[in-house]
Amino acid sequence: MIAIKSIHISEMEKHYRISLINSLIGYKSLNLLGTISQDGVTNLSLISSAFHLGADPPLLGMVIRPEREHNDTLKNIQSTGQYTLNNVLPQWYKQAHQTSASYPSGVSEFDSCGFKKYYLSGFKAPFVFQSTVRVGLELVEIIDIERNGTTILIGEIVQILTDDFLIEEDGNLNHLKAGTMTVSGLDSYFLPQFVGRLAYAKPGKEPQELNKVNP
Amino acid sequence: MIAIKSIHISEMEKHYRISLINSLIGYKSLNLLGTISQDGVTNLSLISSAFHLGADPPLLGMVIRPEREHNDTLKNIQSTGQYTLNNVLPQWYKQAHQTSASYPSGVSEFDSCGFKKYYLSGFKAPFVFQSTVRVGLELVEIIDIERNGTTILIGEIVQILTDDFLIEEDGNLNHLKAGTMTVSGLDSYFLPQFVGRLAYAKPGKEPQELNKVNP
């Protein structure tokens, strides 16, 4: 076993540190973030920093790092107040990865990387047609993190576009059936296999498997 | 395909909404959060809201919801300034789930759920002995989210405790070898299978698979 301390982390070669720190927390949510500018230019970027913030109201958070996601994304969200999160499937995960390339401002990653836009009436931001789980959000709050210049965006879920059969009786969305992928670190892509679903935990009671669901 | 809008979400039965909203973003990072009080009472809870915030300085964020994680966790972090995140393995994921039960304040989930504490000299918060990837953090910032009463904690990674052979040549931590699990929604547990690792994306260049690594 090795113990790596602050002093070792700060002395690491830059790319080694980025790879290590990015991979520490395990598997991450993987989504394509869709936006549109006031002029109608669309933007699509891959993010792995979305997190659940609450169900009532339905809120999600995510991190925008200016140097990676380009300023277009943040500018578009600020000007339209809307964005979409769309899951990533194995059939086209390489194209999804390709959206992280540094395309010039004004070039849409939808077109460059082979994604079809899908619009809902009354909602400006584009969804990814090829995805099976798509969420439309309205910006609620922008939090600037002074410590490292990143931005945390908080959005309210106002649209959910998915297939009926993916939502189970109790509301749980079945990501196995949806074909959703996950990512570890910067660039390692995975498809999860189901292990078990467990009942609500209570003190003094053995953990119980729920048999009703997956896969 | 169905389109669910704000009005439908707000009218959903409470538990249905919680299940659906929690499962929308896909697979989430799964970690046991270890803390200790000023009086030396340890606390362990399962979280799926950790997110990567930056590598230099090495920062992680996470969400604390008072009603679920108990106030003990937040109180302990505020008073000691330290906490640990530890990955979850399939051999004992049911015990990890059991830490989410509502144990009374003063009862340690380490003891109740069968986890062994592991301490590093000079660091107060307990690590989980059974984990294979363990991260020690120091509190940097507490952000209260007024919209729903949750709290975002930002911490700096000051300790990494893992096995040498899990860290690849370029710094990437191999979570397949580490046996790390992931979670979807509130209670569905998964073990990912490797699909591919992709090279840094560049405009106009086809996405390239990296052959050097996993599994």
Coordinates of C-alpha atoms in Angstrom, one line a residue:
Chain A
M1 CA 0.0 0.0 0.0
I2 CA 1.2 3.5 -0.7
A3 CA 0.3 6.8 1.1
I4 CA 0.5 9.8 -1.2
K5 CA 0.4 13.1 0.6
S6 CA -0.2 16.8 -0.4
I7 CA 3.5 17.4 -0.9
H8 CA 3.7 14.5 -3.4
I9 CA 0.6 15.6 -5.2
S10 CA 1.9 19.1 -5.7
E11 CA 5.2 17.8 -7.0
M12 CA 3.6 15.4 -9.6
E13 CA 4.1 16.0 -13.3
K14 CA 1.0 18.0 -14.5
H15 CA -0.6 15.3 -16.8
Y16 CA 0.1 12.5 -14.3
R17 CA -1.6 14.6 -11.5
I18 CA -4.6 15.4 -13.8
S19 CA -5.1 11.7 -14.6
L20 CA -4.7 10.6 -11.0
I21 CA -6.9 13.2 -9.4
N22 CA -9.6 12.9 -12.0
S23 CA -9.8 9.1 -11.4
L24 CA -10.0 9.0 -7.6
I25 CA -13.7 9.1 -6.9
G26 CA -14.5 6.2 -9.2
Y27 CA -17.1 6.0 -12.0
K28 CA -18.7 9.2 -13.0
S29 CA -22.0 10.3 -14.6
L30 CA -21.4 10.7 -18.3
N31 CA -23.5 13.1 -20.3
L32 CA -23.5 15.3 -23.4
L33 CA -24.3 18.9 -22.6
G34 CA -26.2 20.6 -25.3
T35 CA -26.6 24.4 -25.6
I36 CA -27.4 27.1 -28.2
S37 CA -26.3 30.7 -28.6
Q38 CA -28.5 33.7 -29.1
D39 CA -27.5 33.5 -32.8
G40 CA -28.6 30.0 -33.1
V41 CA -25.2 28.2 -33.1
T42 CA -25.4 25.0 -31.2
N43 CA -22.7 23.5 -28.9
L44 CA -22.2 20.0 -27.5
S45 CA -19.7 18.9 -24.9
L46 CA -19.0 15.8 -22.9
I47 CA -19.2 16.3 -19.1
S48 CA -18.7 13.9 -16.2
S49 CA -19.3 16.3 -13.3
A50 CA -23.2 16.3 -13.1
F51 CA -24.5 15.5 -9.6
H52 CA -27.9 15.1 -8.0
L53 CA -28.8 18.0 -5.8
G54 CA -32.4 17.3 -4.8
A55 CA -35.8 16.0 -6.0
D56 CA -38.2 18.7 -4.9
P57 CA -37.6 21.0 -6.6
P58 CA -35.7 18.7 -9.1
L59 CA -32.2 20.1 -9.2
L60 CA -28.9 19.0 -10.8
G61 CA -25.5 20.6 -10.4
M62 CA -22.5 20.4 -12.7
V63 CA -19.0 21.9 -13.0
I64 CA -17.9 24.0 -15.9
R65 CA -14.2 24.4 -16.4
P66 CA -13.5 27.3 -18.8
E67 CA -10.3 25.8 -20.1
R68 CA -11.9 22.5 -21.1
E69 CA -15.6 23.1 -22.0
H70 CA -14.8 26.3 -23.9
N71 CA -16.5 29.5 -22.9
D72 CA -19.2 28.9 -25.5
T73 CA -21.1 26.5 -23.2
L74 CA -21.2 28.8 -20.2
K75 CA -22.0 31.9 -22.4
N76 CA -24.9 30.0 -24.1
I77 CA -26.3 28.9 -20.8
Q78 CA -26.0 32.4 -19.4
S79 CA -27.7 34.0 -22.3
T80 CA -30.5 31.5 -22.9
G81 CA -30.9 30.2 -19.4
Q82 CA -31.3 26.6 -20.7
Y83 CA -29.3 23.5 -21.4
T84 CA -29.7 19.7 -21.9
L85 CA -28.0 16.6 -20.5
N86 CA -28.1 13.5 -22.7
N87 CA -26.8 10.0 -21.9
V88 CA -24.0 8.3 -23.9
L89 CA -24.4 4.9 -25.6
P90 CA -21.7 2.4 -26.6
Q91 CA -22.7 2.5 -30.3
W92 CA -21.4 6.1 -30.6
Y93 CA -19.3 6.8 -27.5
K94 CA -16.3 7.6 -29.7
Q95 CA -18.2 10.4 -31.3
A96 CA -19.2 11.6 -27.9
H97 CA -15.6 11.7 -26.8
Q98 CA -14.7 13.6 -30.0
T99 CA -16.9 16.5 -28.8
S100 CA -14.2 17.2 -26.2
A101 CA -11.8 18.2 -29.0
S102 CA -11.1 21.9 -29.1
Y103 CA -13.3 23.0 -32.0
P104 CA -13.3 26.7 -32.8
S105 CA -16.1 28.9 -31.5
G106 CA -18.9 29.0 -34.0
V107 CA -18.4 25.3 -35.1
S108 CA -21.1 23.0 -33.8
E109 CA -20.0 19.7 -32.3
F110 CA -23.4 18.4 -33.2
D111 CA -22.5 18.6 -36.9
S112 CA -18.7 17.9 -36.6
C113 CA -19.2 14.8 -34.5
G114 CA -22.3 13.4 -36.2
F115 CA -25.1 14.1 -33.7
K116 CA -28.7 15.0 -34.7
K117 CA -30.4 17.8 -32.8
Y118 CA -33.8 17.3 -31.4
Y119 CA -36.0 20.2 -30.3
L120 CA -39.1 20.5 -28.1
S121 CA -41.4 23.4 -28.8
G122 CA -41.1 26.1 -26.1
F123 CA -37.5 25.0 -25.2
K124 CA -34.5 26.5 -26.9
A125 CA -31.6 24.2 -26.0
P126 CA -31.1 21.2 -28.4
F127 CA -31.3 17.6 -27.2
V128 CA -29.3 14.7 -28.7
F129 CA -31.6 12.6 -30.9
Q130 CA -29.4 9.5 -30.5
S131 CA -29.6 9.5 -26.7
T132 CA -32.2 7.4 -24.8
V133 CA -32.4 9.6 -21.7
R134 CA -32.5 13.4 -22.2
V135 CA -33.0 16.0 -19.6
G136 CA -33.8 19.7 -20.2
L137 CA -32.7 22.2 -17.5
E138 CA -33.3 25.9 -16.6
L139 CA -30.5 27.7 -15.0
V140 CA -31.1 28.5 -11.3
E141 CA -27.8 29.6 -9.9
I142 CA -24.2 30.2 -10.9
I143 CA -21.5 29.7 -8.2
D144 CA -18.0 30.8 -8.9
I145 CA -15.4 28.8 -7.0
E146 CA -12.6 31.2 -6.3
R147 CA -10.1 28.6 -5.2
N148 CA -9.6 27.3 -8.8
G149 CA -11.7 29.5 -11.2
T150 CA -14.3 26.8 -11.9
T151 CA -18.0 27.4 -12.0
I152 CA -20.8 25.3 -10.4
L153 CA -24.1 25.6 -12.3
I154 CA -27.3 24.6 -10.7
G155 CA -30.3 23.9 -12.9
E156 CA -33.9 22.8 -12.4
I157 CA -35.1 19.8 -14.4
V158 CA -38.0 21.1 -16.6
Q159 CA -38.1 18.4 -19.3
I160 CA -37.5 14.6 -19.3
L161 CA -37.5 12.9 -22.7
T162 CA -37.1 9.2 -22.7
D163 CA -38.8 5.9 -23.6
D164 CA -41.7 4.8 -21.5
F165 CA -40.4 1.3 -20.9
L166 CA -37.2 2.6 -19.3
I167 CA -39.1 4.0 -16.3
E168 CA -39.9 1.3 -13.7
E169 CA -43.1 1.2 -11.7
D170 CA -41.5 3.0 -8.8
G171 CA -40.0 5.8 -10.9
N172 CA -36.5 4.4 -11.1
L173 CA -34.9 4.8 -14.6
N174 CA -33.3 1.6 -15.8
H175 CA -29.9 2.6 -17.2
L176 CA -29.1 -1.0 -18.2
K177 CA -32.0 -1.0 -20.6
A178 CA -31.2 2.5 -21.6
G179 CA -27.6 1.4 -22.6
T180 CA -26.1 4.2 -20.5
M181 CA -22.3 4.3 -20.2
T182 CA -20.1 5.6 -17.5
V183 CA -16.5 7.1 -17.4
S184 CA -13.6 6.8 -15.1
G185 CA -10.8 9.4 -15.1
L186 CA -10.4 11.4 -18.3
D187 CA -10.9 8.8 -20.9
S188 CA -11.9 5.3 -19.8
Y189 CA -15.4 4.2 -20.8
F190 CA -17.4 1.4 -19.2
L191 CA -20.8 -0.4 -19.4
P192 CA -22.0 -1.4 -16.0
Q193 CA -23.4 -4.9 -15.1
F194 CA -26.2 -5.2 -12.5
V195 CA -25.2 -6.6 -9.1
G196 CA -28.2 -5.9 -6.9
R197 CA -30.9 -3.5 -5.8
L198 CA -31.4 -3.1 -2.1
A199 CA -34.4 -2.1 0.0
Y200 CA -34.4 1.0 2.2
A201 CA -32.0 0.4 5.0
K202 CA -33.1 0.3 8.6
P203 CA -31.0 0.0 11.8
G204 CA -30.9 -3.6 13.1
K205 CA -32.3 -5.1 10.0
E206 CA -30.2 -7.1 7.5
P207 CA -29.9 -5.5 4.0
Q208 CA -32.6 -7.0 1.7
E209 CA -32.4 -7.5 -2.0
L210 CA -35.2 -6.2 -4.1
N211 CA -36.2 -8.8 -6.7
K212 CA -38.7 -6.8 -8.7
V213 CA -36.4 -5.2 -11.2
N214 CA -33.2 -5.2 -13.3
P215 CA -32.1 -6.2 -15.7
Chain B
M1 CA -41.2 8.3 -26.3
I2 CA -42.6 10.4 -23.5
A3 CA -42.0 14.0 -22.6
I4 CA -42.3 14.8 -18.9
K5 CA -42.6 18.5 -18.0
S6 CA -42.3 20.5 -14.8
I7 CA -46.0 20.3 -14.2
H8 CA -45.9 16.5 -14.3
I9 CA -42.8 16.3 -12.1
S10 CA -44.4 18.5 -9.4
E11 CA -47.5 16.4 -9.4
M12 CA -45.7 13.1 -9.0
E13 CA -46.1 11.0 -5.8
K14 CA -43.2 11.9 -3.6
H15 CA -41.3 8.6 -3.6
Y16 CA -41.8 8.1 -7.4
R17 CA -40.3 11.6 -8.0
I18 CA -37.4 10.9 -5.7
S19 CA -36.6 7.6 -7.5
L20 CA -36.9 9.2 -11.0
I21 CA -35.0 12.4 -10.3
N22 CA -32.2 10.5 -8.5
S23 CA -31.7 8.2 -11.5
L24 CA -31.7 10.7 -14.3
I25 CA -28.0 11.5 -14.7
G26 CA -27.0 7.8 -14.9
Y27 CA -24.3 6.0 -12.9
K28 CA -22.8 7.9 -10.0
S29 CA -19.6 7.8 -8.0
L30 CA -20.1 5.6 -4.9
N31 CA -18.1 6.3 -1.8
L32 CA -18.2 5.8 2.0
L33 CA -17.8 9.1 3.7
G34 CA -15.8 8.7 7.0
T35 CA -15.7 11.3 9.8
I36 CA -15.1 11.7 13.5
S37 CA -16.5 14.0 16.1
Q38 CA -14.5 16.1 18.6
D39 CA -15.4 13.4 21.2
G40 CA -14.0 10.6 19.1
V41 CA -17.3 9.1 17.8
T42 CA -16.8 8.0 14.2
N43 CA -19.5 8.2 11.5
L44 CA -19.8 6.5 8.2
S45 CA -22.3 7.2 5.4
L46 CA -22.8 6.2 1.8
I47 CA -22.7 9.1 -0.7
S48 CA -23.2 9.2 -4.5
S49 CA -22.8 13.0 -5.0
A50 CA -19.0 13.4 -5.0
F51 CA -17.7 15.2 -8.1
H52 CA -14.3 16.2 -9.5
L53 CA -13.7 20.0 -9.2
G54 CA -10.0 20.4 -10.3
A55 CA -6.6 18.8 -10.2
D56 CA -4.4 21.8 -9.2
P57 CA -5.1 22.3 -6.4
P58 CA -6.7 18.8 -6.1
L59 CA -10.4 19.5 -5.2
L60 CA -13.5 17.4 -4.8
G61 CA -17.0 18.6 -4.2
M62 CA -19.9 16.7 -2.6
V63 CA -23.5 17.3 -1.5
I64 CA -24.7 16.8 2.0
R65 CA -28.5 16.5 2.5
P66 CA -29.3 17.0 6.2
E67 CA -32.3 14.7 6.1
R68 CA -30.4 11.8 4.7
E69 CA -26.8 11.9 5.9
H70 CA -27.7 13.1 9.4
N71 CA -26.3 16.2 10.8
D72 CA -23.5 14.2 12.5
T73 CA -21.5 14.1 9.2
L74 CA -21.7 17.8 8.6
K75 CA -21.0 18.7 12.2
N76 CA -18.0 16.4 12.3
I77 CA -16.6 17.9 9.2
Q78 CA -17.2 21.4 10.4
S79 CA -15.5 20.7 13.8
T80 CA -12.5 18.7 12.6
G81 CA -12.1 20.1 9.1
Q82 CA -11.4 16.6 7.7
Y83 CA -13.2 13.6 6.1
T84 CA -12.4 10.6 4.0
L85 CA -13.9 9.0 0.8
N86 CA -13.5 5.3 0.3
N87 CA -14.6 3.1 -2.6
V88 CA -17.2 0.3 -2.3
L89 CA -16.5 -3.3 -3.3
P90 CA -19.0 -6.0 -4.3
Q91 CA -17.9 -8.4 -1.4
W92 CA -19.5 -6.0 1.1
Y93 CA -21.7 -3.5 -0.8
K94 CA -24.7 -4.6 1.3
Q95 CA -23.0 -3.5 4.5
A96 CA -22.1 -0.2 2.7
H97 CA -25.8 0.3 1.9
Q98 CA -26.7 -0.5 5.5
T99 CA -24.7 2.6 6.6
S100 CA -27.6 4.7 5.0
A101 CA -29.9 3.4 7.8
S102 CA -31.0 6.0 10.3
Y103 CA -28.7 5.0 13.2
P104 CA -29.0 7.2 16.3
S105 CA -26.4 10.0 16.8
G106 CA -23.5 8.5 18.8
V107 CA -23.7 5.1 17.2
S108 CA -20.9 4.5 14.8
E109 CA -21.8 2.9 11.5
F110 CA -18.2 1.5 11.3
D111 CA -19.1 -0.8 14.2
S112 CA -22.8 -1.4 13.4
C113 CA -22.2 -2.3 9.8
G114 CA -18.9 -4.2 10.2
F115 CA -16.2 -1.8 9.0
K116 CA -12.7 -1.6 10.3
K117 CA -11.3 1.9 10.9
Y118 CA -7.9 2.8 9.5
Y119 CA -6.0 5.8 10.7
L120 CA -3.0 7.7 9.4
S121 CA -0.8 9.6 11.9
G122 CA -1.5 13.3 11.7
F123 CA -4.9 12.8 10.2
K124 CA -8.0 12.6 12.4
A125 CA -10.7 11.2 10.1
P126 CA -11.0 7.4 9.8
F127 CA -10.5 5.6 6.5
V128 CA -12.3 2.3 5.7
F129 CA -9.8 -0.5 6.0
Q130 CA -11.7 -2.8 3.6
S131 CA -11.6 -0.2 0.7
T132 CA -8.9 -0.3 -2.0
V133 CA -9.0 3.4 -2.9
R134 CA -9.2 5.9 0.0
V135 CA -8.9 9.6 -0.1
G136 CA -8.4 12.0 2.8
L137 CA -9.7 15.6 2.4
E138 CA -9.5 18.9 4.2
L139 CA -12.5 21.2 4.1
V140 CA -12.0 24.2 1.9
E141 CA -15.4 25.8 1.6
I142 CA -19.0 25.2 2.6
I143 CA -21.7 26.5 0.1
D144 CA -25.3 26.6 1.3
I145 CA -27.8 26.1 -1.5
E146 CA -30.8 28.2 -0.5
R147 CA -33.1 26.8 -3.1
N148 CA -33.4 23.4 -1.3
G149 CA -31.4 23.6 1.9
T150 CA -28.6 21.3 0.8
T151 CA -24.9 22.0 1.3
I152 CA -22.1 21.6 -1.1
L153 CA -18.8 20.9 0.6
I154 CA -15.5 21.5 -1.2
G155 CA -12.4 19.7 0.0
E156 CA -8.8 19.5 -0.9
I157 CA -7.3 16.0 -1.4
V158 CA -4.4 15.7 1.1
Q159 CA -4.1 11.9 1.4
I160 CA -4.4 9.1 -1.1
L161 CA -4.2 5.6 0.3
T162 CA -4.2 2.8 -2.3
D163 CA -2.3 -0.1 -3.7
D164 CA 0.7 0.7 -5.9
F165 CA -0.4 -1.6 -8.8
L166 CA -3.8 0.2 -9.1
I167 CA -2.1 3.3 -10.4
E168 CA -1.1 3.1 -14.1
E169 CA 2.0 4.6 -15.6
D170 CA 0.2 7.8 -16.6
G171 CA -1.5 8.4 -13.2
N172 CA -4.9 6.9 -14.1
L173 CA -6.3 4.8 -11.3
N174 CA -7.7 1.4 -12.6
H175 CA -11.1 1.0 -11.0
L176 CA -11.6 -2.4 -12.6
K177 CA -8.6 -3.8 -10.8
A178 CA -9.7 -1.9 -7.7
G179 CA -13.1 -3.6 -7.8
T180 CA -14.9 -0.3 -7.5
M181 CA -18.7 -0.3 -7.7
T182 CA -21.1 2.3 -9.0
V183 CA -24.7 3.2 -8.2
S184 CA -27.7 4.4 -10.2
G185 CA -30.7 6.1 -8.5
L186 CA -31.1 5.4 -4.8
D187 CA -30.4 1.7 -4.5
S188 CA -29.2 -0.1 -7.7
Y189 CA -25.6 -1.3 -7.6
F190 CA -23.4 -2.1 -10.5
L191 CA -19.9 -3.4 -11.5
P192 CA -18.7 -1.8 -14.8
Q193 CA -17.1 -3.6 -17.7
F194 CA -14.4 -2.0 -19.7
V195 CA -15.4 -0.8 -23.2
G196 CA -12.5 1.4 -24.3
R197 CA -10.0 4.1 -23.5
L198 CA -9.7 7.0 -25.9
A199 CA -6.8 9.3 -26.8
Y200 CA -7.0 13.1 -26.3
A201 CA -9.5 14.3 -28.9
K202 CA -8.4 16.7 -31.6
P203 CA -10.6 18.4 -34.2
G204 CA -10.5 16.7 -37.6
K205 CA -8.9 13.5 -36.2
E206 CA -10.8 10.2 -35.8
P207 CA -11.1 9.1 -32.1
Q208 CA -8.2 6.7 -31.3
E209 CA -8.3 3.8 -28.9
L210 CA -5.5 3.6 -26.4
N211 CA -4.2 0.0 -26.2
K212 CA -1.9 0.4 -23.3
V213 CA -4.3 -0.2 -20.4
N214 CA -7.3 -1.9 -18.9
P215 CA -8.4 -4.4 -17.9

